[in-house]
CSV table of C-alpha atoms in Angstrom, one decimal:
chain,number,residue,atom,x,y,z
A,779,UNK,CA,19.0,4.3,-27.4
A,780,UNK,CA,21.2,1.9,-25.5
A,781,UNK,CA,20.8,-1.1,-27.9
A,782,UNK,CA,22.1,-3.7,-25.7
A,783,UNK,CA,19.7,-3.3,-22.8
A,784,UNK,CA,16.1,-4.7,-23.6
A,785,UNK,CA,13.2,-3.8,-20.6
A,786,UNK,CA,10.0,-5.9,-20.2
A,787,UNK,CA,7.2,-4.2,-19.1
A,788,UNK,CA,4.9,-6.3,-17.3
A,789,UNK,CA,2.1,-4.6,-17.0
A,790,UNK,CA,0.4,-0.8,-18.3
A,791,UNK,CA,2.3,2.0,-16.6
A,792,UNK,CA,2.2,6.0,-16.5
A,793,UNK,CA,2.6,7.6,-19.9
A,794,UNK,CA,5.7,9.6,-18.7
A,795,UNK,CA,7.4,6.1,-17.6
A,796,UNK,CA,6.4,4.4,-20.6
A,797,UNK,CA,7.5,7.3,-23.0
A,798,UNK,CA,10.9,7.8,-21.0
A,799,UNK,CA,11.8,3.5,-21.3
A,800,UNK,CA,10.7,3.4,-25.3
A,801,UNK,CA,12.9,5.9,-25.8
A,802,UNK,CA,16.0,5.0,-24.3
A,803,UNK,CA,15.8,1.4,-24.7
A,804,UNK,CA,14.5,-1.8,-27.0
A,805,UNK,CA,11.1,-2.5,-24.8
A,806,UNK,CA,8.6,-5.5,-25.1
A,807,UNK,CA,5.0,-5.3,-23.1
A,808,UNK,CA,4.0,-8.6,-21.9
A,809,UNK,CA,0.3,-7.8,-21.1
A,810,UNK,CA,0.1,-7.3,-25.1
A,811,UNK,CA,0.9,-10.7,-26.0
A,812,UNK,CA,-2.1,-13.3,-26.4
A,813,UNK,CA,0.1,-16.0,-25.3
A,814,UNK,CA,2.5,-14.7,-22.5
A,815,UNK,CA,4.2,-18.1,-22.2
A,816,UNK,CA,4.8,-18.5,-25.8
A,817,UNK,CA,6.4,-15.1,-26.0
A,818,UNK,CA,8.8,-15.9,-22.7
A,819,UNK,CA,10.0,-18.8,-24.5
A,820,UNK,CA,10.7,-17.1,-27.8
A,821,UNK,CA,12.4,-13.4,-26.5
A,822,UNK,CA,13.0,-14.0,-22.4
A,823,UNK,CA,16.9,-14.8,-23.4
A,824,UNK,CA,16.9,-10.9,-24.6
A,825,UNK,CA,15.4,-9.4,-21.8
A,826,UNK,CA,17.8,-7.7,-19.4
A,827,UNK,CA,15.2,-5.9,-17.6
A,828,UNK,CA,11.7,-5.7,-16.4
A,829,UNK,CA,9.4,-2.9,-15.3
A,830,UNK,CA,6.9,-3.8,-13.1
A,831,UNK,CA,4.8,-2.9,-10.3
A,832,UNK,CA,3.9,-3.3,-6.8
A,833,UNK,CA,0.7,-4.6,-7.5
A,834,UNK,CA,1.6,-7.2,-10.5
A,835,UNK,CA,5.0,-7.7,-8.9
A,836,UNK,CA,7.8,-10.1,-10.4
A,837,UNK,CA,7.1,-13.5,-9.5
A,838,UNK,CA,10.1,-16.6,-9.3
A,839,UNK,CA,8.1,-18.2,-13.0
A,840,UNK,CA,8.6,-15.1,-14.8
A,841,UNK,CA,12.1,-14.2,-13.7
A,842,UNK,CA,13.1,-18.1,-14.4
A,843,UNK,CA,12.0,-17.2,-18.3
A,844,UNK,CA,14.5,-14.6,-18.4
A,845,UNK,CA,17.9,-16.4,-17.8
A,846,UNK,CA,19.6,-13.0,-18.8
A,847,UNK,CA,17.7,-10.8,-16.5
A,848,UNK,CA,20.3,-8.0,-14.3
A,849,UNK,CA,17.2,-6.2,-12.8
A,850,UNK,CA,13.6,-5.9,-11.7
A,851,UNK,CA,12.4,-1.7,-11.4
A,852,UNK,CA,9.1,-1.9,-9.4
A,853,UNK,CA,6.9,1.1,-9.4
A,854,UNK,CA,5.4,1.3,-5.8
A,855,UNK,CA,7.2,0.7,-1.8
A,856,UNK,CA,5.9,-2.7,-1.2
A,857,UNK,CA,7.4,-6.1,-2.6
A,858,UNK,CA,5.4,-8.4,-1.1
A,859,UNK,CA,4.4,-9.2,-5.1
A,860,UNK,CA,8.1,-9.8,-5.9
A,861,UNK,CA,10.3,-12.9,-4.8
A,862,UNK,CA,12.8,-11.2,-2.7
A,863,UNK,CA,14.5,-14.6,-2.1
A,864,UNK,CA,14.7,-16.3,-6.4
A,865,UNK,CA,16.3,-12.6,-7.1
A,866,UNK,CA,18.3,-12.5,-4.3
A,867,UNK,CA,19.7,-16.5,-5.3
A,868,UNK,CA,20.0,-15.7,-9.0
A,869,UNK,CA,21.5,-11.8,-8.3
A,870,UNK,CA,18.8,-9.8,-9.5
A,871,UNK,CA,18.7,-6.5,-8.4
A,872,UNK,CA,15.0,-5.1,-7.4
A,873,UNK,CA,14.5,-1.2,-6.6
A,874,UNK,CA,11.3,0.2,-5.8
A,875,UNK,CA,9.9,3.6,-5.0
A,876,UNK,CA,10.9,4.5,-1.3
A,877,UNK,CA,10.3,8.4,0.2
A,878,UNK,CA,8.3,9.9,-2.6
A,879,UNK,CA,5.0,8.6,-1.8
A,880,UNK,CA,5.1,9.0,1.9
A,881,UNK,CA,3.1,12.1,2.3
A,882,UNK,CA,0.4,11.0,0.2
A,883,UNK,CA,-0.2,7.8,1.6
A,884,UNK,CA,0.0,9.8,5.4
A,885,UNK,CA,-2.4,11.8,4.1
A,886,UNK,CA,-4.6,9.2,3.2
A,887,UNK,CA,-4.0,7.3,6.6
A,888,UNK,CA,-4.9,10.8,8.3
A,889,UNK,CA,-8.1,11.6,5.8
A,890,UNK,CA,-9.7,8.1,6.3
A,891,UNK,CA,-9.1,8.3,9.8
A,892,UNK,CA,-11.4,11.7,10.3
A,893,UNK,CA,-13.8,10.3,7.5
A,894,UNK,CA,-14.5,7.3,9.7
A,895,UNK,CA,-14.4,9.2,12.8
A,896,UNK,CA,-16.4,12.4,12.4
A,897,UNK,CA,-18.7,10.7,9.5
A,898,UNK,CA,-17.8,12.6,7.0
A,899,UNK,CA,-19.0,10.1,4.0
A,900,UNK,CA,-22.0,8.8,5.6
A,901,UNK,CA,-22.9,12.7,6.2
A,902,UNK,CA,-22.9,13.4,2.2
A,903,UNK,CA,-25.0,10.5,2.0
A,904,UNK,CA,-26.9,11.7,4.2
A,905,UNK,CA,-27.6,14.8,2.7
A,906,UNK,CA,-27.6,13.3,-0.9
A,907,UNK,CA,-30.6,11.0,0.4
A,908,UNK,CA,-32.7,13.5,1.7
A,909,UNK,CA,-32.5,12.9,5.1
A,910,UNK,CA,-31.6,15.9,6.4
A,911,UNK,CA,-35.2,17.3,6.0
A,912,UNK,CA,-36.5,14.4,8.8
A,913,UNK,CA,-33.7,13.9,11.2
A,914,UNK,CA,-30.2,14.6,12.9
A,915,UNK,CA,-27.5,13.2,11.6
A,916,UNK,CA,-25.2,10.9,13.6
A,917,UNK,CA,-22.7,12.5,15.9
A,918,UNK,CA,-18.8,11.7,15.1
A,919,UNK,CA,-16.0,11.5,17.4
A,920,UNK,CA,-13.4,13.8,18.8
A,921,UNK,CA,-9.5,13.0,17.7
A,922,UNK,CA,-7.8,15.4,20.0
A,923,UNK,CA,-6.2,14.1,22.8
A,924,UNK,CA,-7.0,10.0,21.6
A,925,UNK,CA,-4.5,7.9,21.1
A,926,UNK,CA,-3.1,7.1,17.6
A,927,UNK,CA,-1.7,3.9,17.5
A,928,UNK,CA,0.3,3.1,14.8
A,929,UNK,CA,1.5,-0.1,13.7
A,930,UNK,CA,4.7,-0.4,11.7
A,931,UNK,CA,6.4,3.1,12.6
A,932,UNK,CA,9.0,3.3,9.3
A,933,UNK,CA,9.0,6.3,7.1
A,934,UNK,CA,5.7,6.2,5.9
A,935,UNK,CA,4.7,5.7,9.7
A,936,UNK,CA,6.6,8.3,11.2
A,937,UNK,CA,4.6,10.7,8.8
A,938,UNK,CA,1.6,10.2,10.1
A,939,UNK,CA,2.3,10.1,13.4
A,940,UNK,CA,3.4,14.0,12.3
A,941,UNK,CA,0.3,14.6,10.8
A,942,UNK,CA,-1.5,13.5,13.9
A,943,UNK,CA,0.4,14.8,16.1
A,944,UNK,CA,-0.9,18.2,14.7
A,945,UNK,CA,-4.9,17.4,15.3
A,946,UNK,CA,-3.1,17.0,19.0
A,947,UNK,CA,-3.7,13.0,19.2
A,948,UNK,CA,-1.1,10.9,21.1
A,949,UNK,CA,1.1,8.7,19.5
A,950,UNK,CA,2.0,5.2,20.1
A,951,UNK,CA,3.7,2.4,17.6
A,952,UNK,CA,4.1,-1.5,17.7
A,953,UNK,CA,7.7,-2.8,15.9
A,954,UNK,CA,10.3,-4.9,16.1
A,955,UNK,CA,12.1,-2.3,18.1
A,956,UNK,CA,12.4,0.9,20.1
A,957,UNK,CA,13.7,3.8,18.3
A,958,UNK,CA,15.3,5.7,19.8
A,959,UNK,CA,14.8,8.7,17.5
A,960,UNK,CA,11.0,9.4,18.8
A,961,UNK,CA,9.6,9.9,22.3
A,962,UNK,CA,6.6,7.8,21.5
A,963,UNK,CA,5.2,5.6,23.6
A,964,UNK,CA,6.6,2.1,22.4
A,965,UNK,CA,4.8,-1.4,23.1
A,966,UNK,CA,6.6,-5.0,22.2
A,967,UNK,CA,2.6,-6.0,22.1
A,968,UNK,CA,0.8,-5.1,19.7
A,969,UNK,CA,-2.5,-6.4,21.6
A,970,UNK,CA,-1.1,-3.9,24.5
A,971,UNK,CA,-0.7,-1.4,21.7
A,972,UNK,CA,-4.7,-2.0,20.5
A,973,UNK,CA,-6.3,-1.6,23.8
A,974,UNK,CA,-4.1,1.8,24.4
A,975,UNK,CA,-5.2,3.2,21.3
A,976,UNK,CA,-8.4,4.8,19.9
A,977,UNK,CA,-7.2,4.6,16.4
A,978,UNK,CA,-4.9,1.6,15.5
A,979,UNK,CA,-3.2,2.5,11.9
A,980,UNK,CA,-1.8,0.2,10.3
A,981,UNK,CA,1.7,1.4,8.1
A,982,UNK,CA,3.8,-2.1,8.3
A,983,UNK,CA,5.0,-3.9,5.4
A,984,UNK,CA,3.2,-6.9,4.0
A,985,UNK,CA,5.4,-10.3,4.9
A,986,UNK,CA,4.8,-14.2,5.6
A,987,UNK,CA,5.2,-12.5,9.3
A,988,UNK,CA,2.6,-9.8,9.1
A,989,UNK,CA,0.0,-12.2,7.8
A,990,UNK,CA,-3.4,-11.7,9.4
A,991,UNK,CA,-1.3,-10.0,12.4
A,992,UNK,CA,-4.5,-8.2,12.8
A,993,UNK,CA,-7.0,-11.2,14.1
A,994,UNK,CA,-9.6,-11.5,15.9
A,995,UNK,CA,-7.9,-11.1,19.1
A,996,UNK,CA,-5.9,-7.5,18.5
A,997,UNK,CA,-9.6,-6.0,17.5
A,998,UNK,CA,-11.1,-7.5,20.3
A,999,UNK,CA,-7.9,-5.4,22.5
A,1000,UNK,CA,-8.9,-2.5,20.1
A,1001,UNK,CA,-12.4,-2.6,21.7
A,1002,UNK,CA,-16.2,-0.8,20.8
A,1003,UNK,CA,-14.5,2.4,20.7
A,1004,UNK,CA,-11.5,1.3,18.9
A,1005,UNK,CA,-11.1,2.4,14.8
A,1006,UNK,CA,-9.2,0.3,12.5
A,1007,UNK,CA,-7.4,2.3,9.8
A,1008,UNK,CA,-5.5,0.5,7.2
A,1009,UNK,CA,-3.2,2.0,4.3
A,1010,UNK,CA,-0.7,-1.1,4.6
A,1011,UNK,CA,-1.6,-4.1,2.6
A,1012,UNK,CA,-5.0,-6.0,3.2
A,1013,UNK,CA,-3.1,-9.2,3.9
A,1014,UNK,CA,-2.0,-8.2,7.3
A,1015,UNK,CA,-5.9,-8.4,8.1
A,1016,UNK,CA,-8.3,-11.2,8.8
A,1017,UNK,CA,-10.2,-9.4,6.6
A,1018,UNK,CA,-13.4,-12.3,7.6
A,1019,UNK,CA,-12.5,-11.5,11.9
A,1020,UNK,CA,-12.8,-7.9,11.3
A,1021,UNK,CA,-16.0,-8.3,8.6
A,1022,UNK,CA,-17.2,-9.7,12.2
A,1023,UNK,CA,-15.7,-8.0,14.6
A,1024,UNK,CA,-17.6,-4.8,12.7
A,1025,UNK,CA,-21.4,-6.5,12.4
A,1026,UNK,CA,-21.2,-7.7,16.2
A,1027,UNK,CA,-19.6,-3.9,17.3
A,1028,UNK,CA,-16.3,-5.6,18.3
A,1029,UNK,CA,-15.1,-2.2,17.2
A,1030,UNK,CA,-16.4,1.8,16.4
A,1031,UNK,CA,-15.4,1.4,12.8
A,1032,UNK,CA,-12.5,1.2,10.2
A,1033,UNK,CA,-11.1,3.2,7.4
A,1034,UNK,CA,-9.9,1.0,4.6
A,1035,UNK,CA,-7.5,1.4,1.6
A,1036,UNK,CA,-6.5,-1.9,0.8
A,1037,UNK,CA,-8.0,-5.4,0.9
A,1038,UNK,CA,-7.3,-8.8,1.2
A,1039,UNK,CA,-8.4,-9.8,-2.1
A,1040,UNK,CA,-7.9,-6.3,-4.0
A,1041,UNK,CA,-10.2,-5.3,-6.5
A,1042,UNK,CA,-12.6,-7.6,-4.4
A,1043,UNK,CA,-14.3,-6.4,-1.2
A,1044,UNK,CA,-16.5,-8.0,1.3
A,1045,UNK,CA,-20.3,-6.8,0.7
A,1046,UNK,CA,-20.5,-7.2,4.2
A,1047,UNK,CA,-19.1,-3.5,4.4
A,1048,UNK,CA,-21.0,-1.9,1.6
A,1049,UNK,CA,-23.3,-0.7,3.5
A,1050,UNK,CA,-21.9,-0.2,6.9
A,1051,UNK,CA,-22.3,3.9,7.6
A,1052,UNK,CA,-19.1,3.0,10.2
A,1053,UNK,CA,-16.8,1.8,7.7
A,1054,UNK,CA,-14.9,3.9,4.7
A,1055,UNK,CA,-13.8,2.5,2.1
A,1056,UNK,CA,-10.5,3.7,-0.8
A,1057,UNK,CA,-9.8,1.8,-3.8
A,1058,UNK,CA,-6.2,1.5,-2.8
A,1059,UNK,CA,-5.6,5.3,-3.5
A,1060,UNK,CA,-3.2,5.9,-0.9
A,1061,UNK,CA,-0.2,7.6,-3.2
A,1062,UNK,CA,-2.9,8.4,-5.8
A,1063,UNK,CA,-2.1,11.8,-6.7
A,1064,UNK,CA,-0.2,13.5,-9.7
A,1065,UNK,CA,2.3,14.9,-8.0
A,1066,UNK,CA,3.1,11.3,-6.2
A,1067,UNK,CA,2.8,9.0,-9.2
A,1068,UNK,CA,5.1,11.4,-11.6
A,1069,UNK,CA,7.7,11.3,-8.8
A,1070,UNK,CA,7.1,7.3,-8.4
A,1071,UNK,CA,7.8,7.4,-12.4
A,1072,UNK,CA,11.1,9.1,-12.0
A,1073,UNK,CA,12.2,7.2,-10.0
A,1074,UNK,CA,11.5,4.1,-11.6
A,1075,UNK,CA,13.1,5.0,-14.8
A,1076,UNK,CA,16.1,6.4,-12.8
A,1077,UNK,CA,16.9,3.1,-11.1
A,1078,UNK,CA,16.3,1.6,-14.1
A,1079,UNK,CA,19.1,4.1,-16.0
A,1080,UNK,CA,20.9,4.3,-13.5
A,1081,UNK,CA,21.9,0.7,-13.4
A,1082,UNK,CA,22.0,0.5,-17.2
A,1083,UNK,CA,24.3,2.8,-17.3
A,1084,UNK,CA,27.1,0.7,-14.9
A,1085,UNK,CA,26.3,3.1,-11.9
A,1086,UNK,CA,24.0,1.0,-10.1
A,1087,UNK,CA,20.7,0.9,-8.5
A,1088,UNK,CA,19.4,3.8,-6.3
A,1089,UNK,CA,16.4,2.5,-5.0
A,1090,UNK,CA,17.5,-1.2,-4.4
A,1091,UNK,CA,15.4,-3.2,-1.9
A,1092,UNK,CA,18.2,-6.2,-3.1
């Protein structure tokens, strides 16, 4: 046990991560303690490291309570739930989980996006409902040969644009910039990018500039045959324009694994047979969340150990 480092863990984490940190190092769990701020005040000075995740994040008030903190290990790719900028001011260091759940989450992006468009979902309850004895069910929608528009084309992007590319759909993406490493077919636009594609998928990162960059507008360029599939982070949605843009058939239908106010989600859309729905499961898998772990506790190790980070987003 390395006796001088001493981990926070902010909130309940996989067994193997929580078994691997106990046993290497002194660890306190703050969602234990019936009076977080009490407990800040008496043992932040010995914290030298928290363990978080995506979701809970780290947020400027808790690192403030820990005037001896070196780093912040976040289980998950995003860090809109951690203050980049505090860290970054006071020289934190803050990895998180790059690479290893990019498959899984593609494969999410790809499964919601055939769900939604051949009715996969509303056909079991279909079935389950005994309907099937009275009536046809609805008829789905070809992907081959539609265009697979995909929003935020990093690594987690590029994989499923090579998923789809398999079930022979087009591919187009909306960023910053042209890469020049793909032959896709790049807009600056991204309400060009909606009315060229049949299925806009949405794989950006969530930042005070991707706020509600879905509104009303892009899913009015999407159109009534356009699908909204979303595997980002529900803030980069008007979550209320596409609620509407879905009742008044602004668009075909969406696929959704995230929300805007997570584990909340608009009734509107419980009953809409053109709309799917995830419980943010997009790296939900064994495989995925062991690998996430790893990595976690290697970063965390890692930098313990004098060797530095090897995830670090700062």
């Amino acid at each position: 046990m390395n006796s001088a480092a001493v981990v926070l863990i902010t909130s309940k984490v996989t067994k193997s991560l929580h078994t691997n940190i106990e046993n290497n190092y002194k660890t306190y769990h703050l969602w234990e303690q019936p009076d977080q701020e009490a407990f800040l005040k008496q043992h932040g000075h010995e914290i030298t490291a928290v363990a978080t995740s995506a979701v809970y994040g780290a947020s400027a008030e808790l690192m403030s309570a820990l005037p001896n903190l070196k780093i912040v290990v976040s289980y998950g790719v995003g860090f809109d739930a951690l203050d980049i900028n505090y860290a970054k001011q006071h020289g934190i260091t803050i990895t998180n989980t790059p690479d290893v759940l990019n498959n899984c989450v593609a494969d999410t992006a790809l499964a919601l996006l055939l769900d939604v468009a051949r009715y996969i979902s509303y056909s079991d309850r279909f079935i389950r409902s005994g309907q099937w004895k009275s009536r046809s069910v609805k008829l789905g929608h070809k992907i081959g040969n539609k265009t697979c528009g995909i929003v935020g084309l990093g690594r987690i992007g590029k994989a499923i644009a090579k998923r789809a590319e398999a079930f022979d759909m087009k591919i187009a993406y909306y960023g910053r910039h042209q890469q020049s490493d793909v032959n896709y077919d790049y807009y600056n636009d991204l309400q060009a990018l909606a009315k060229a594609s049949d299925f806009l998928v949405l794989a950006l990162p969530a930042t005070s500039e991707t706020n509600h960059i879905i509104n009303k507008q892009v899913l009015t360029a999407l159109g009534a045959k356009g699908f909204l599939i979303n595997i980002a982070r529900g803030s980069v949605v008007d979550e209320q324009a596409l609620v509407t843009a879905l009742q008044e058939g602004v668009i075909a239908g969406a696929g959704l694994d995230v929300f805007e106010h997570e584990p909340n989600t608009p009734k509107e859309l419980w009953e809409m047979d053109n709309v799917v729905m995830t419980p943010h499961i997009g790296s939900s898998t064994y495989e995925t969340r062991e690998a996430m772990s790893d990595l976690v506790f290697a970063n965390l190790h890692s930098f313990l150990e004098g060797k530095g980070a090897i995830t670090p987003v700062v």
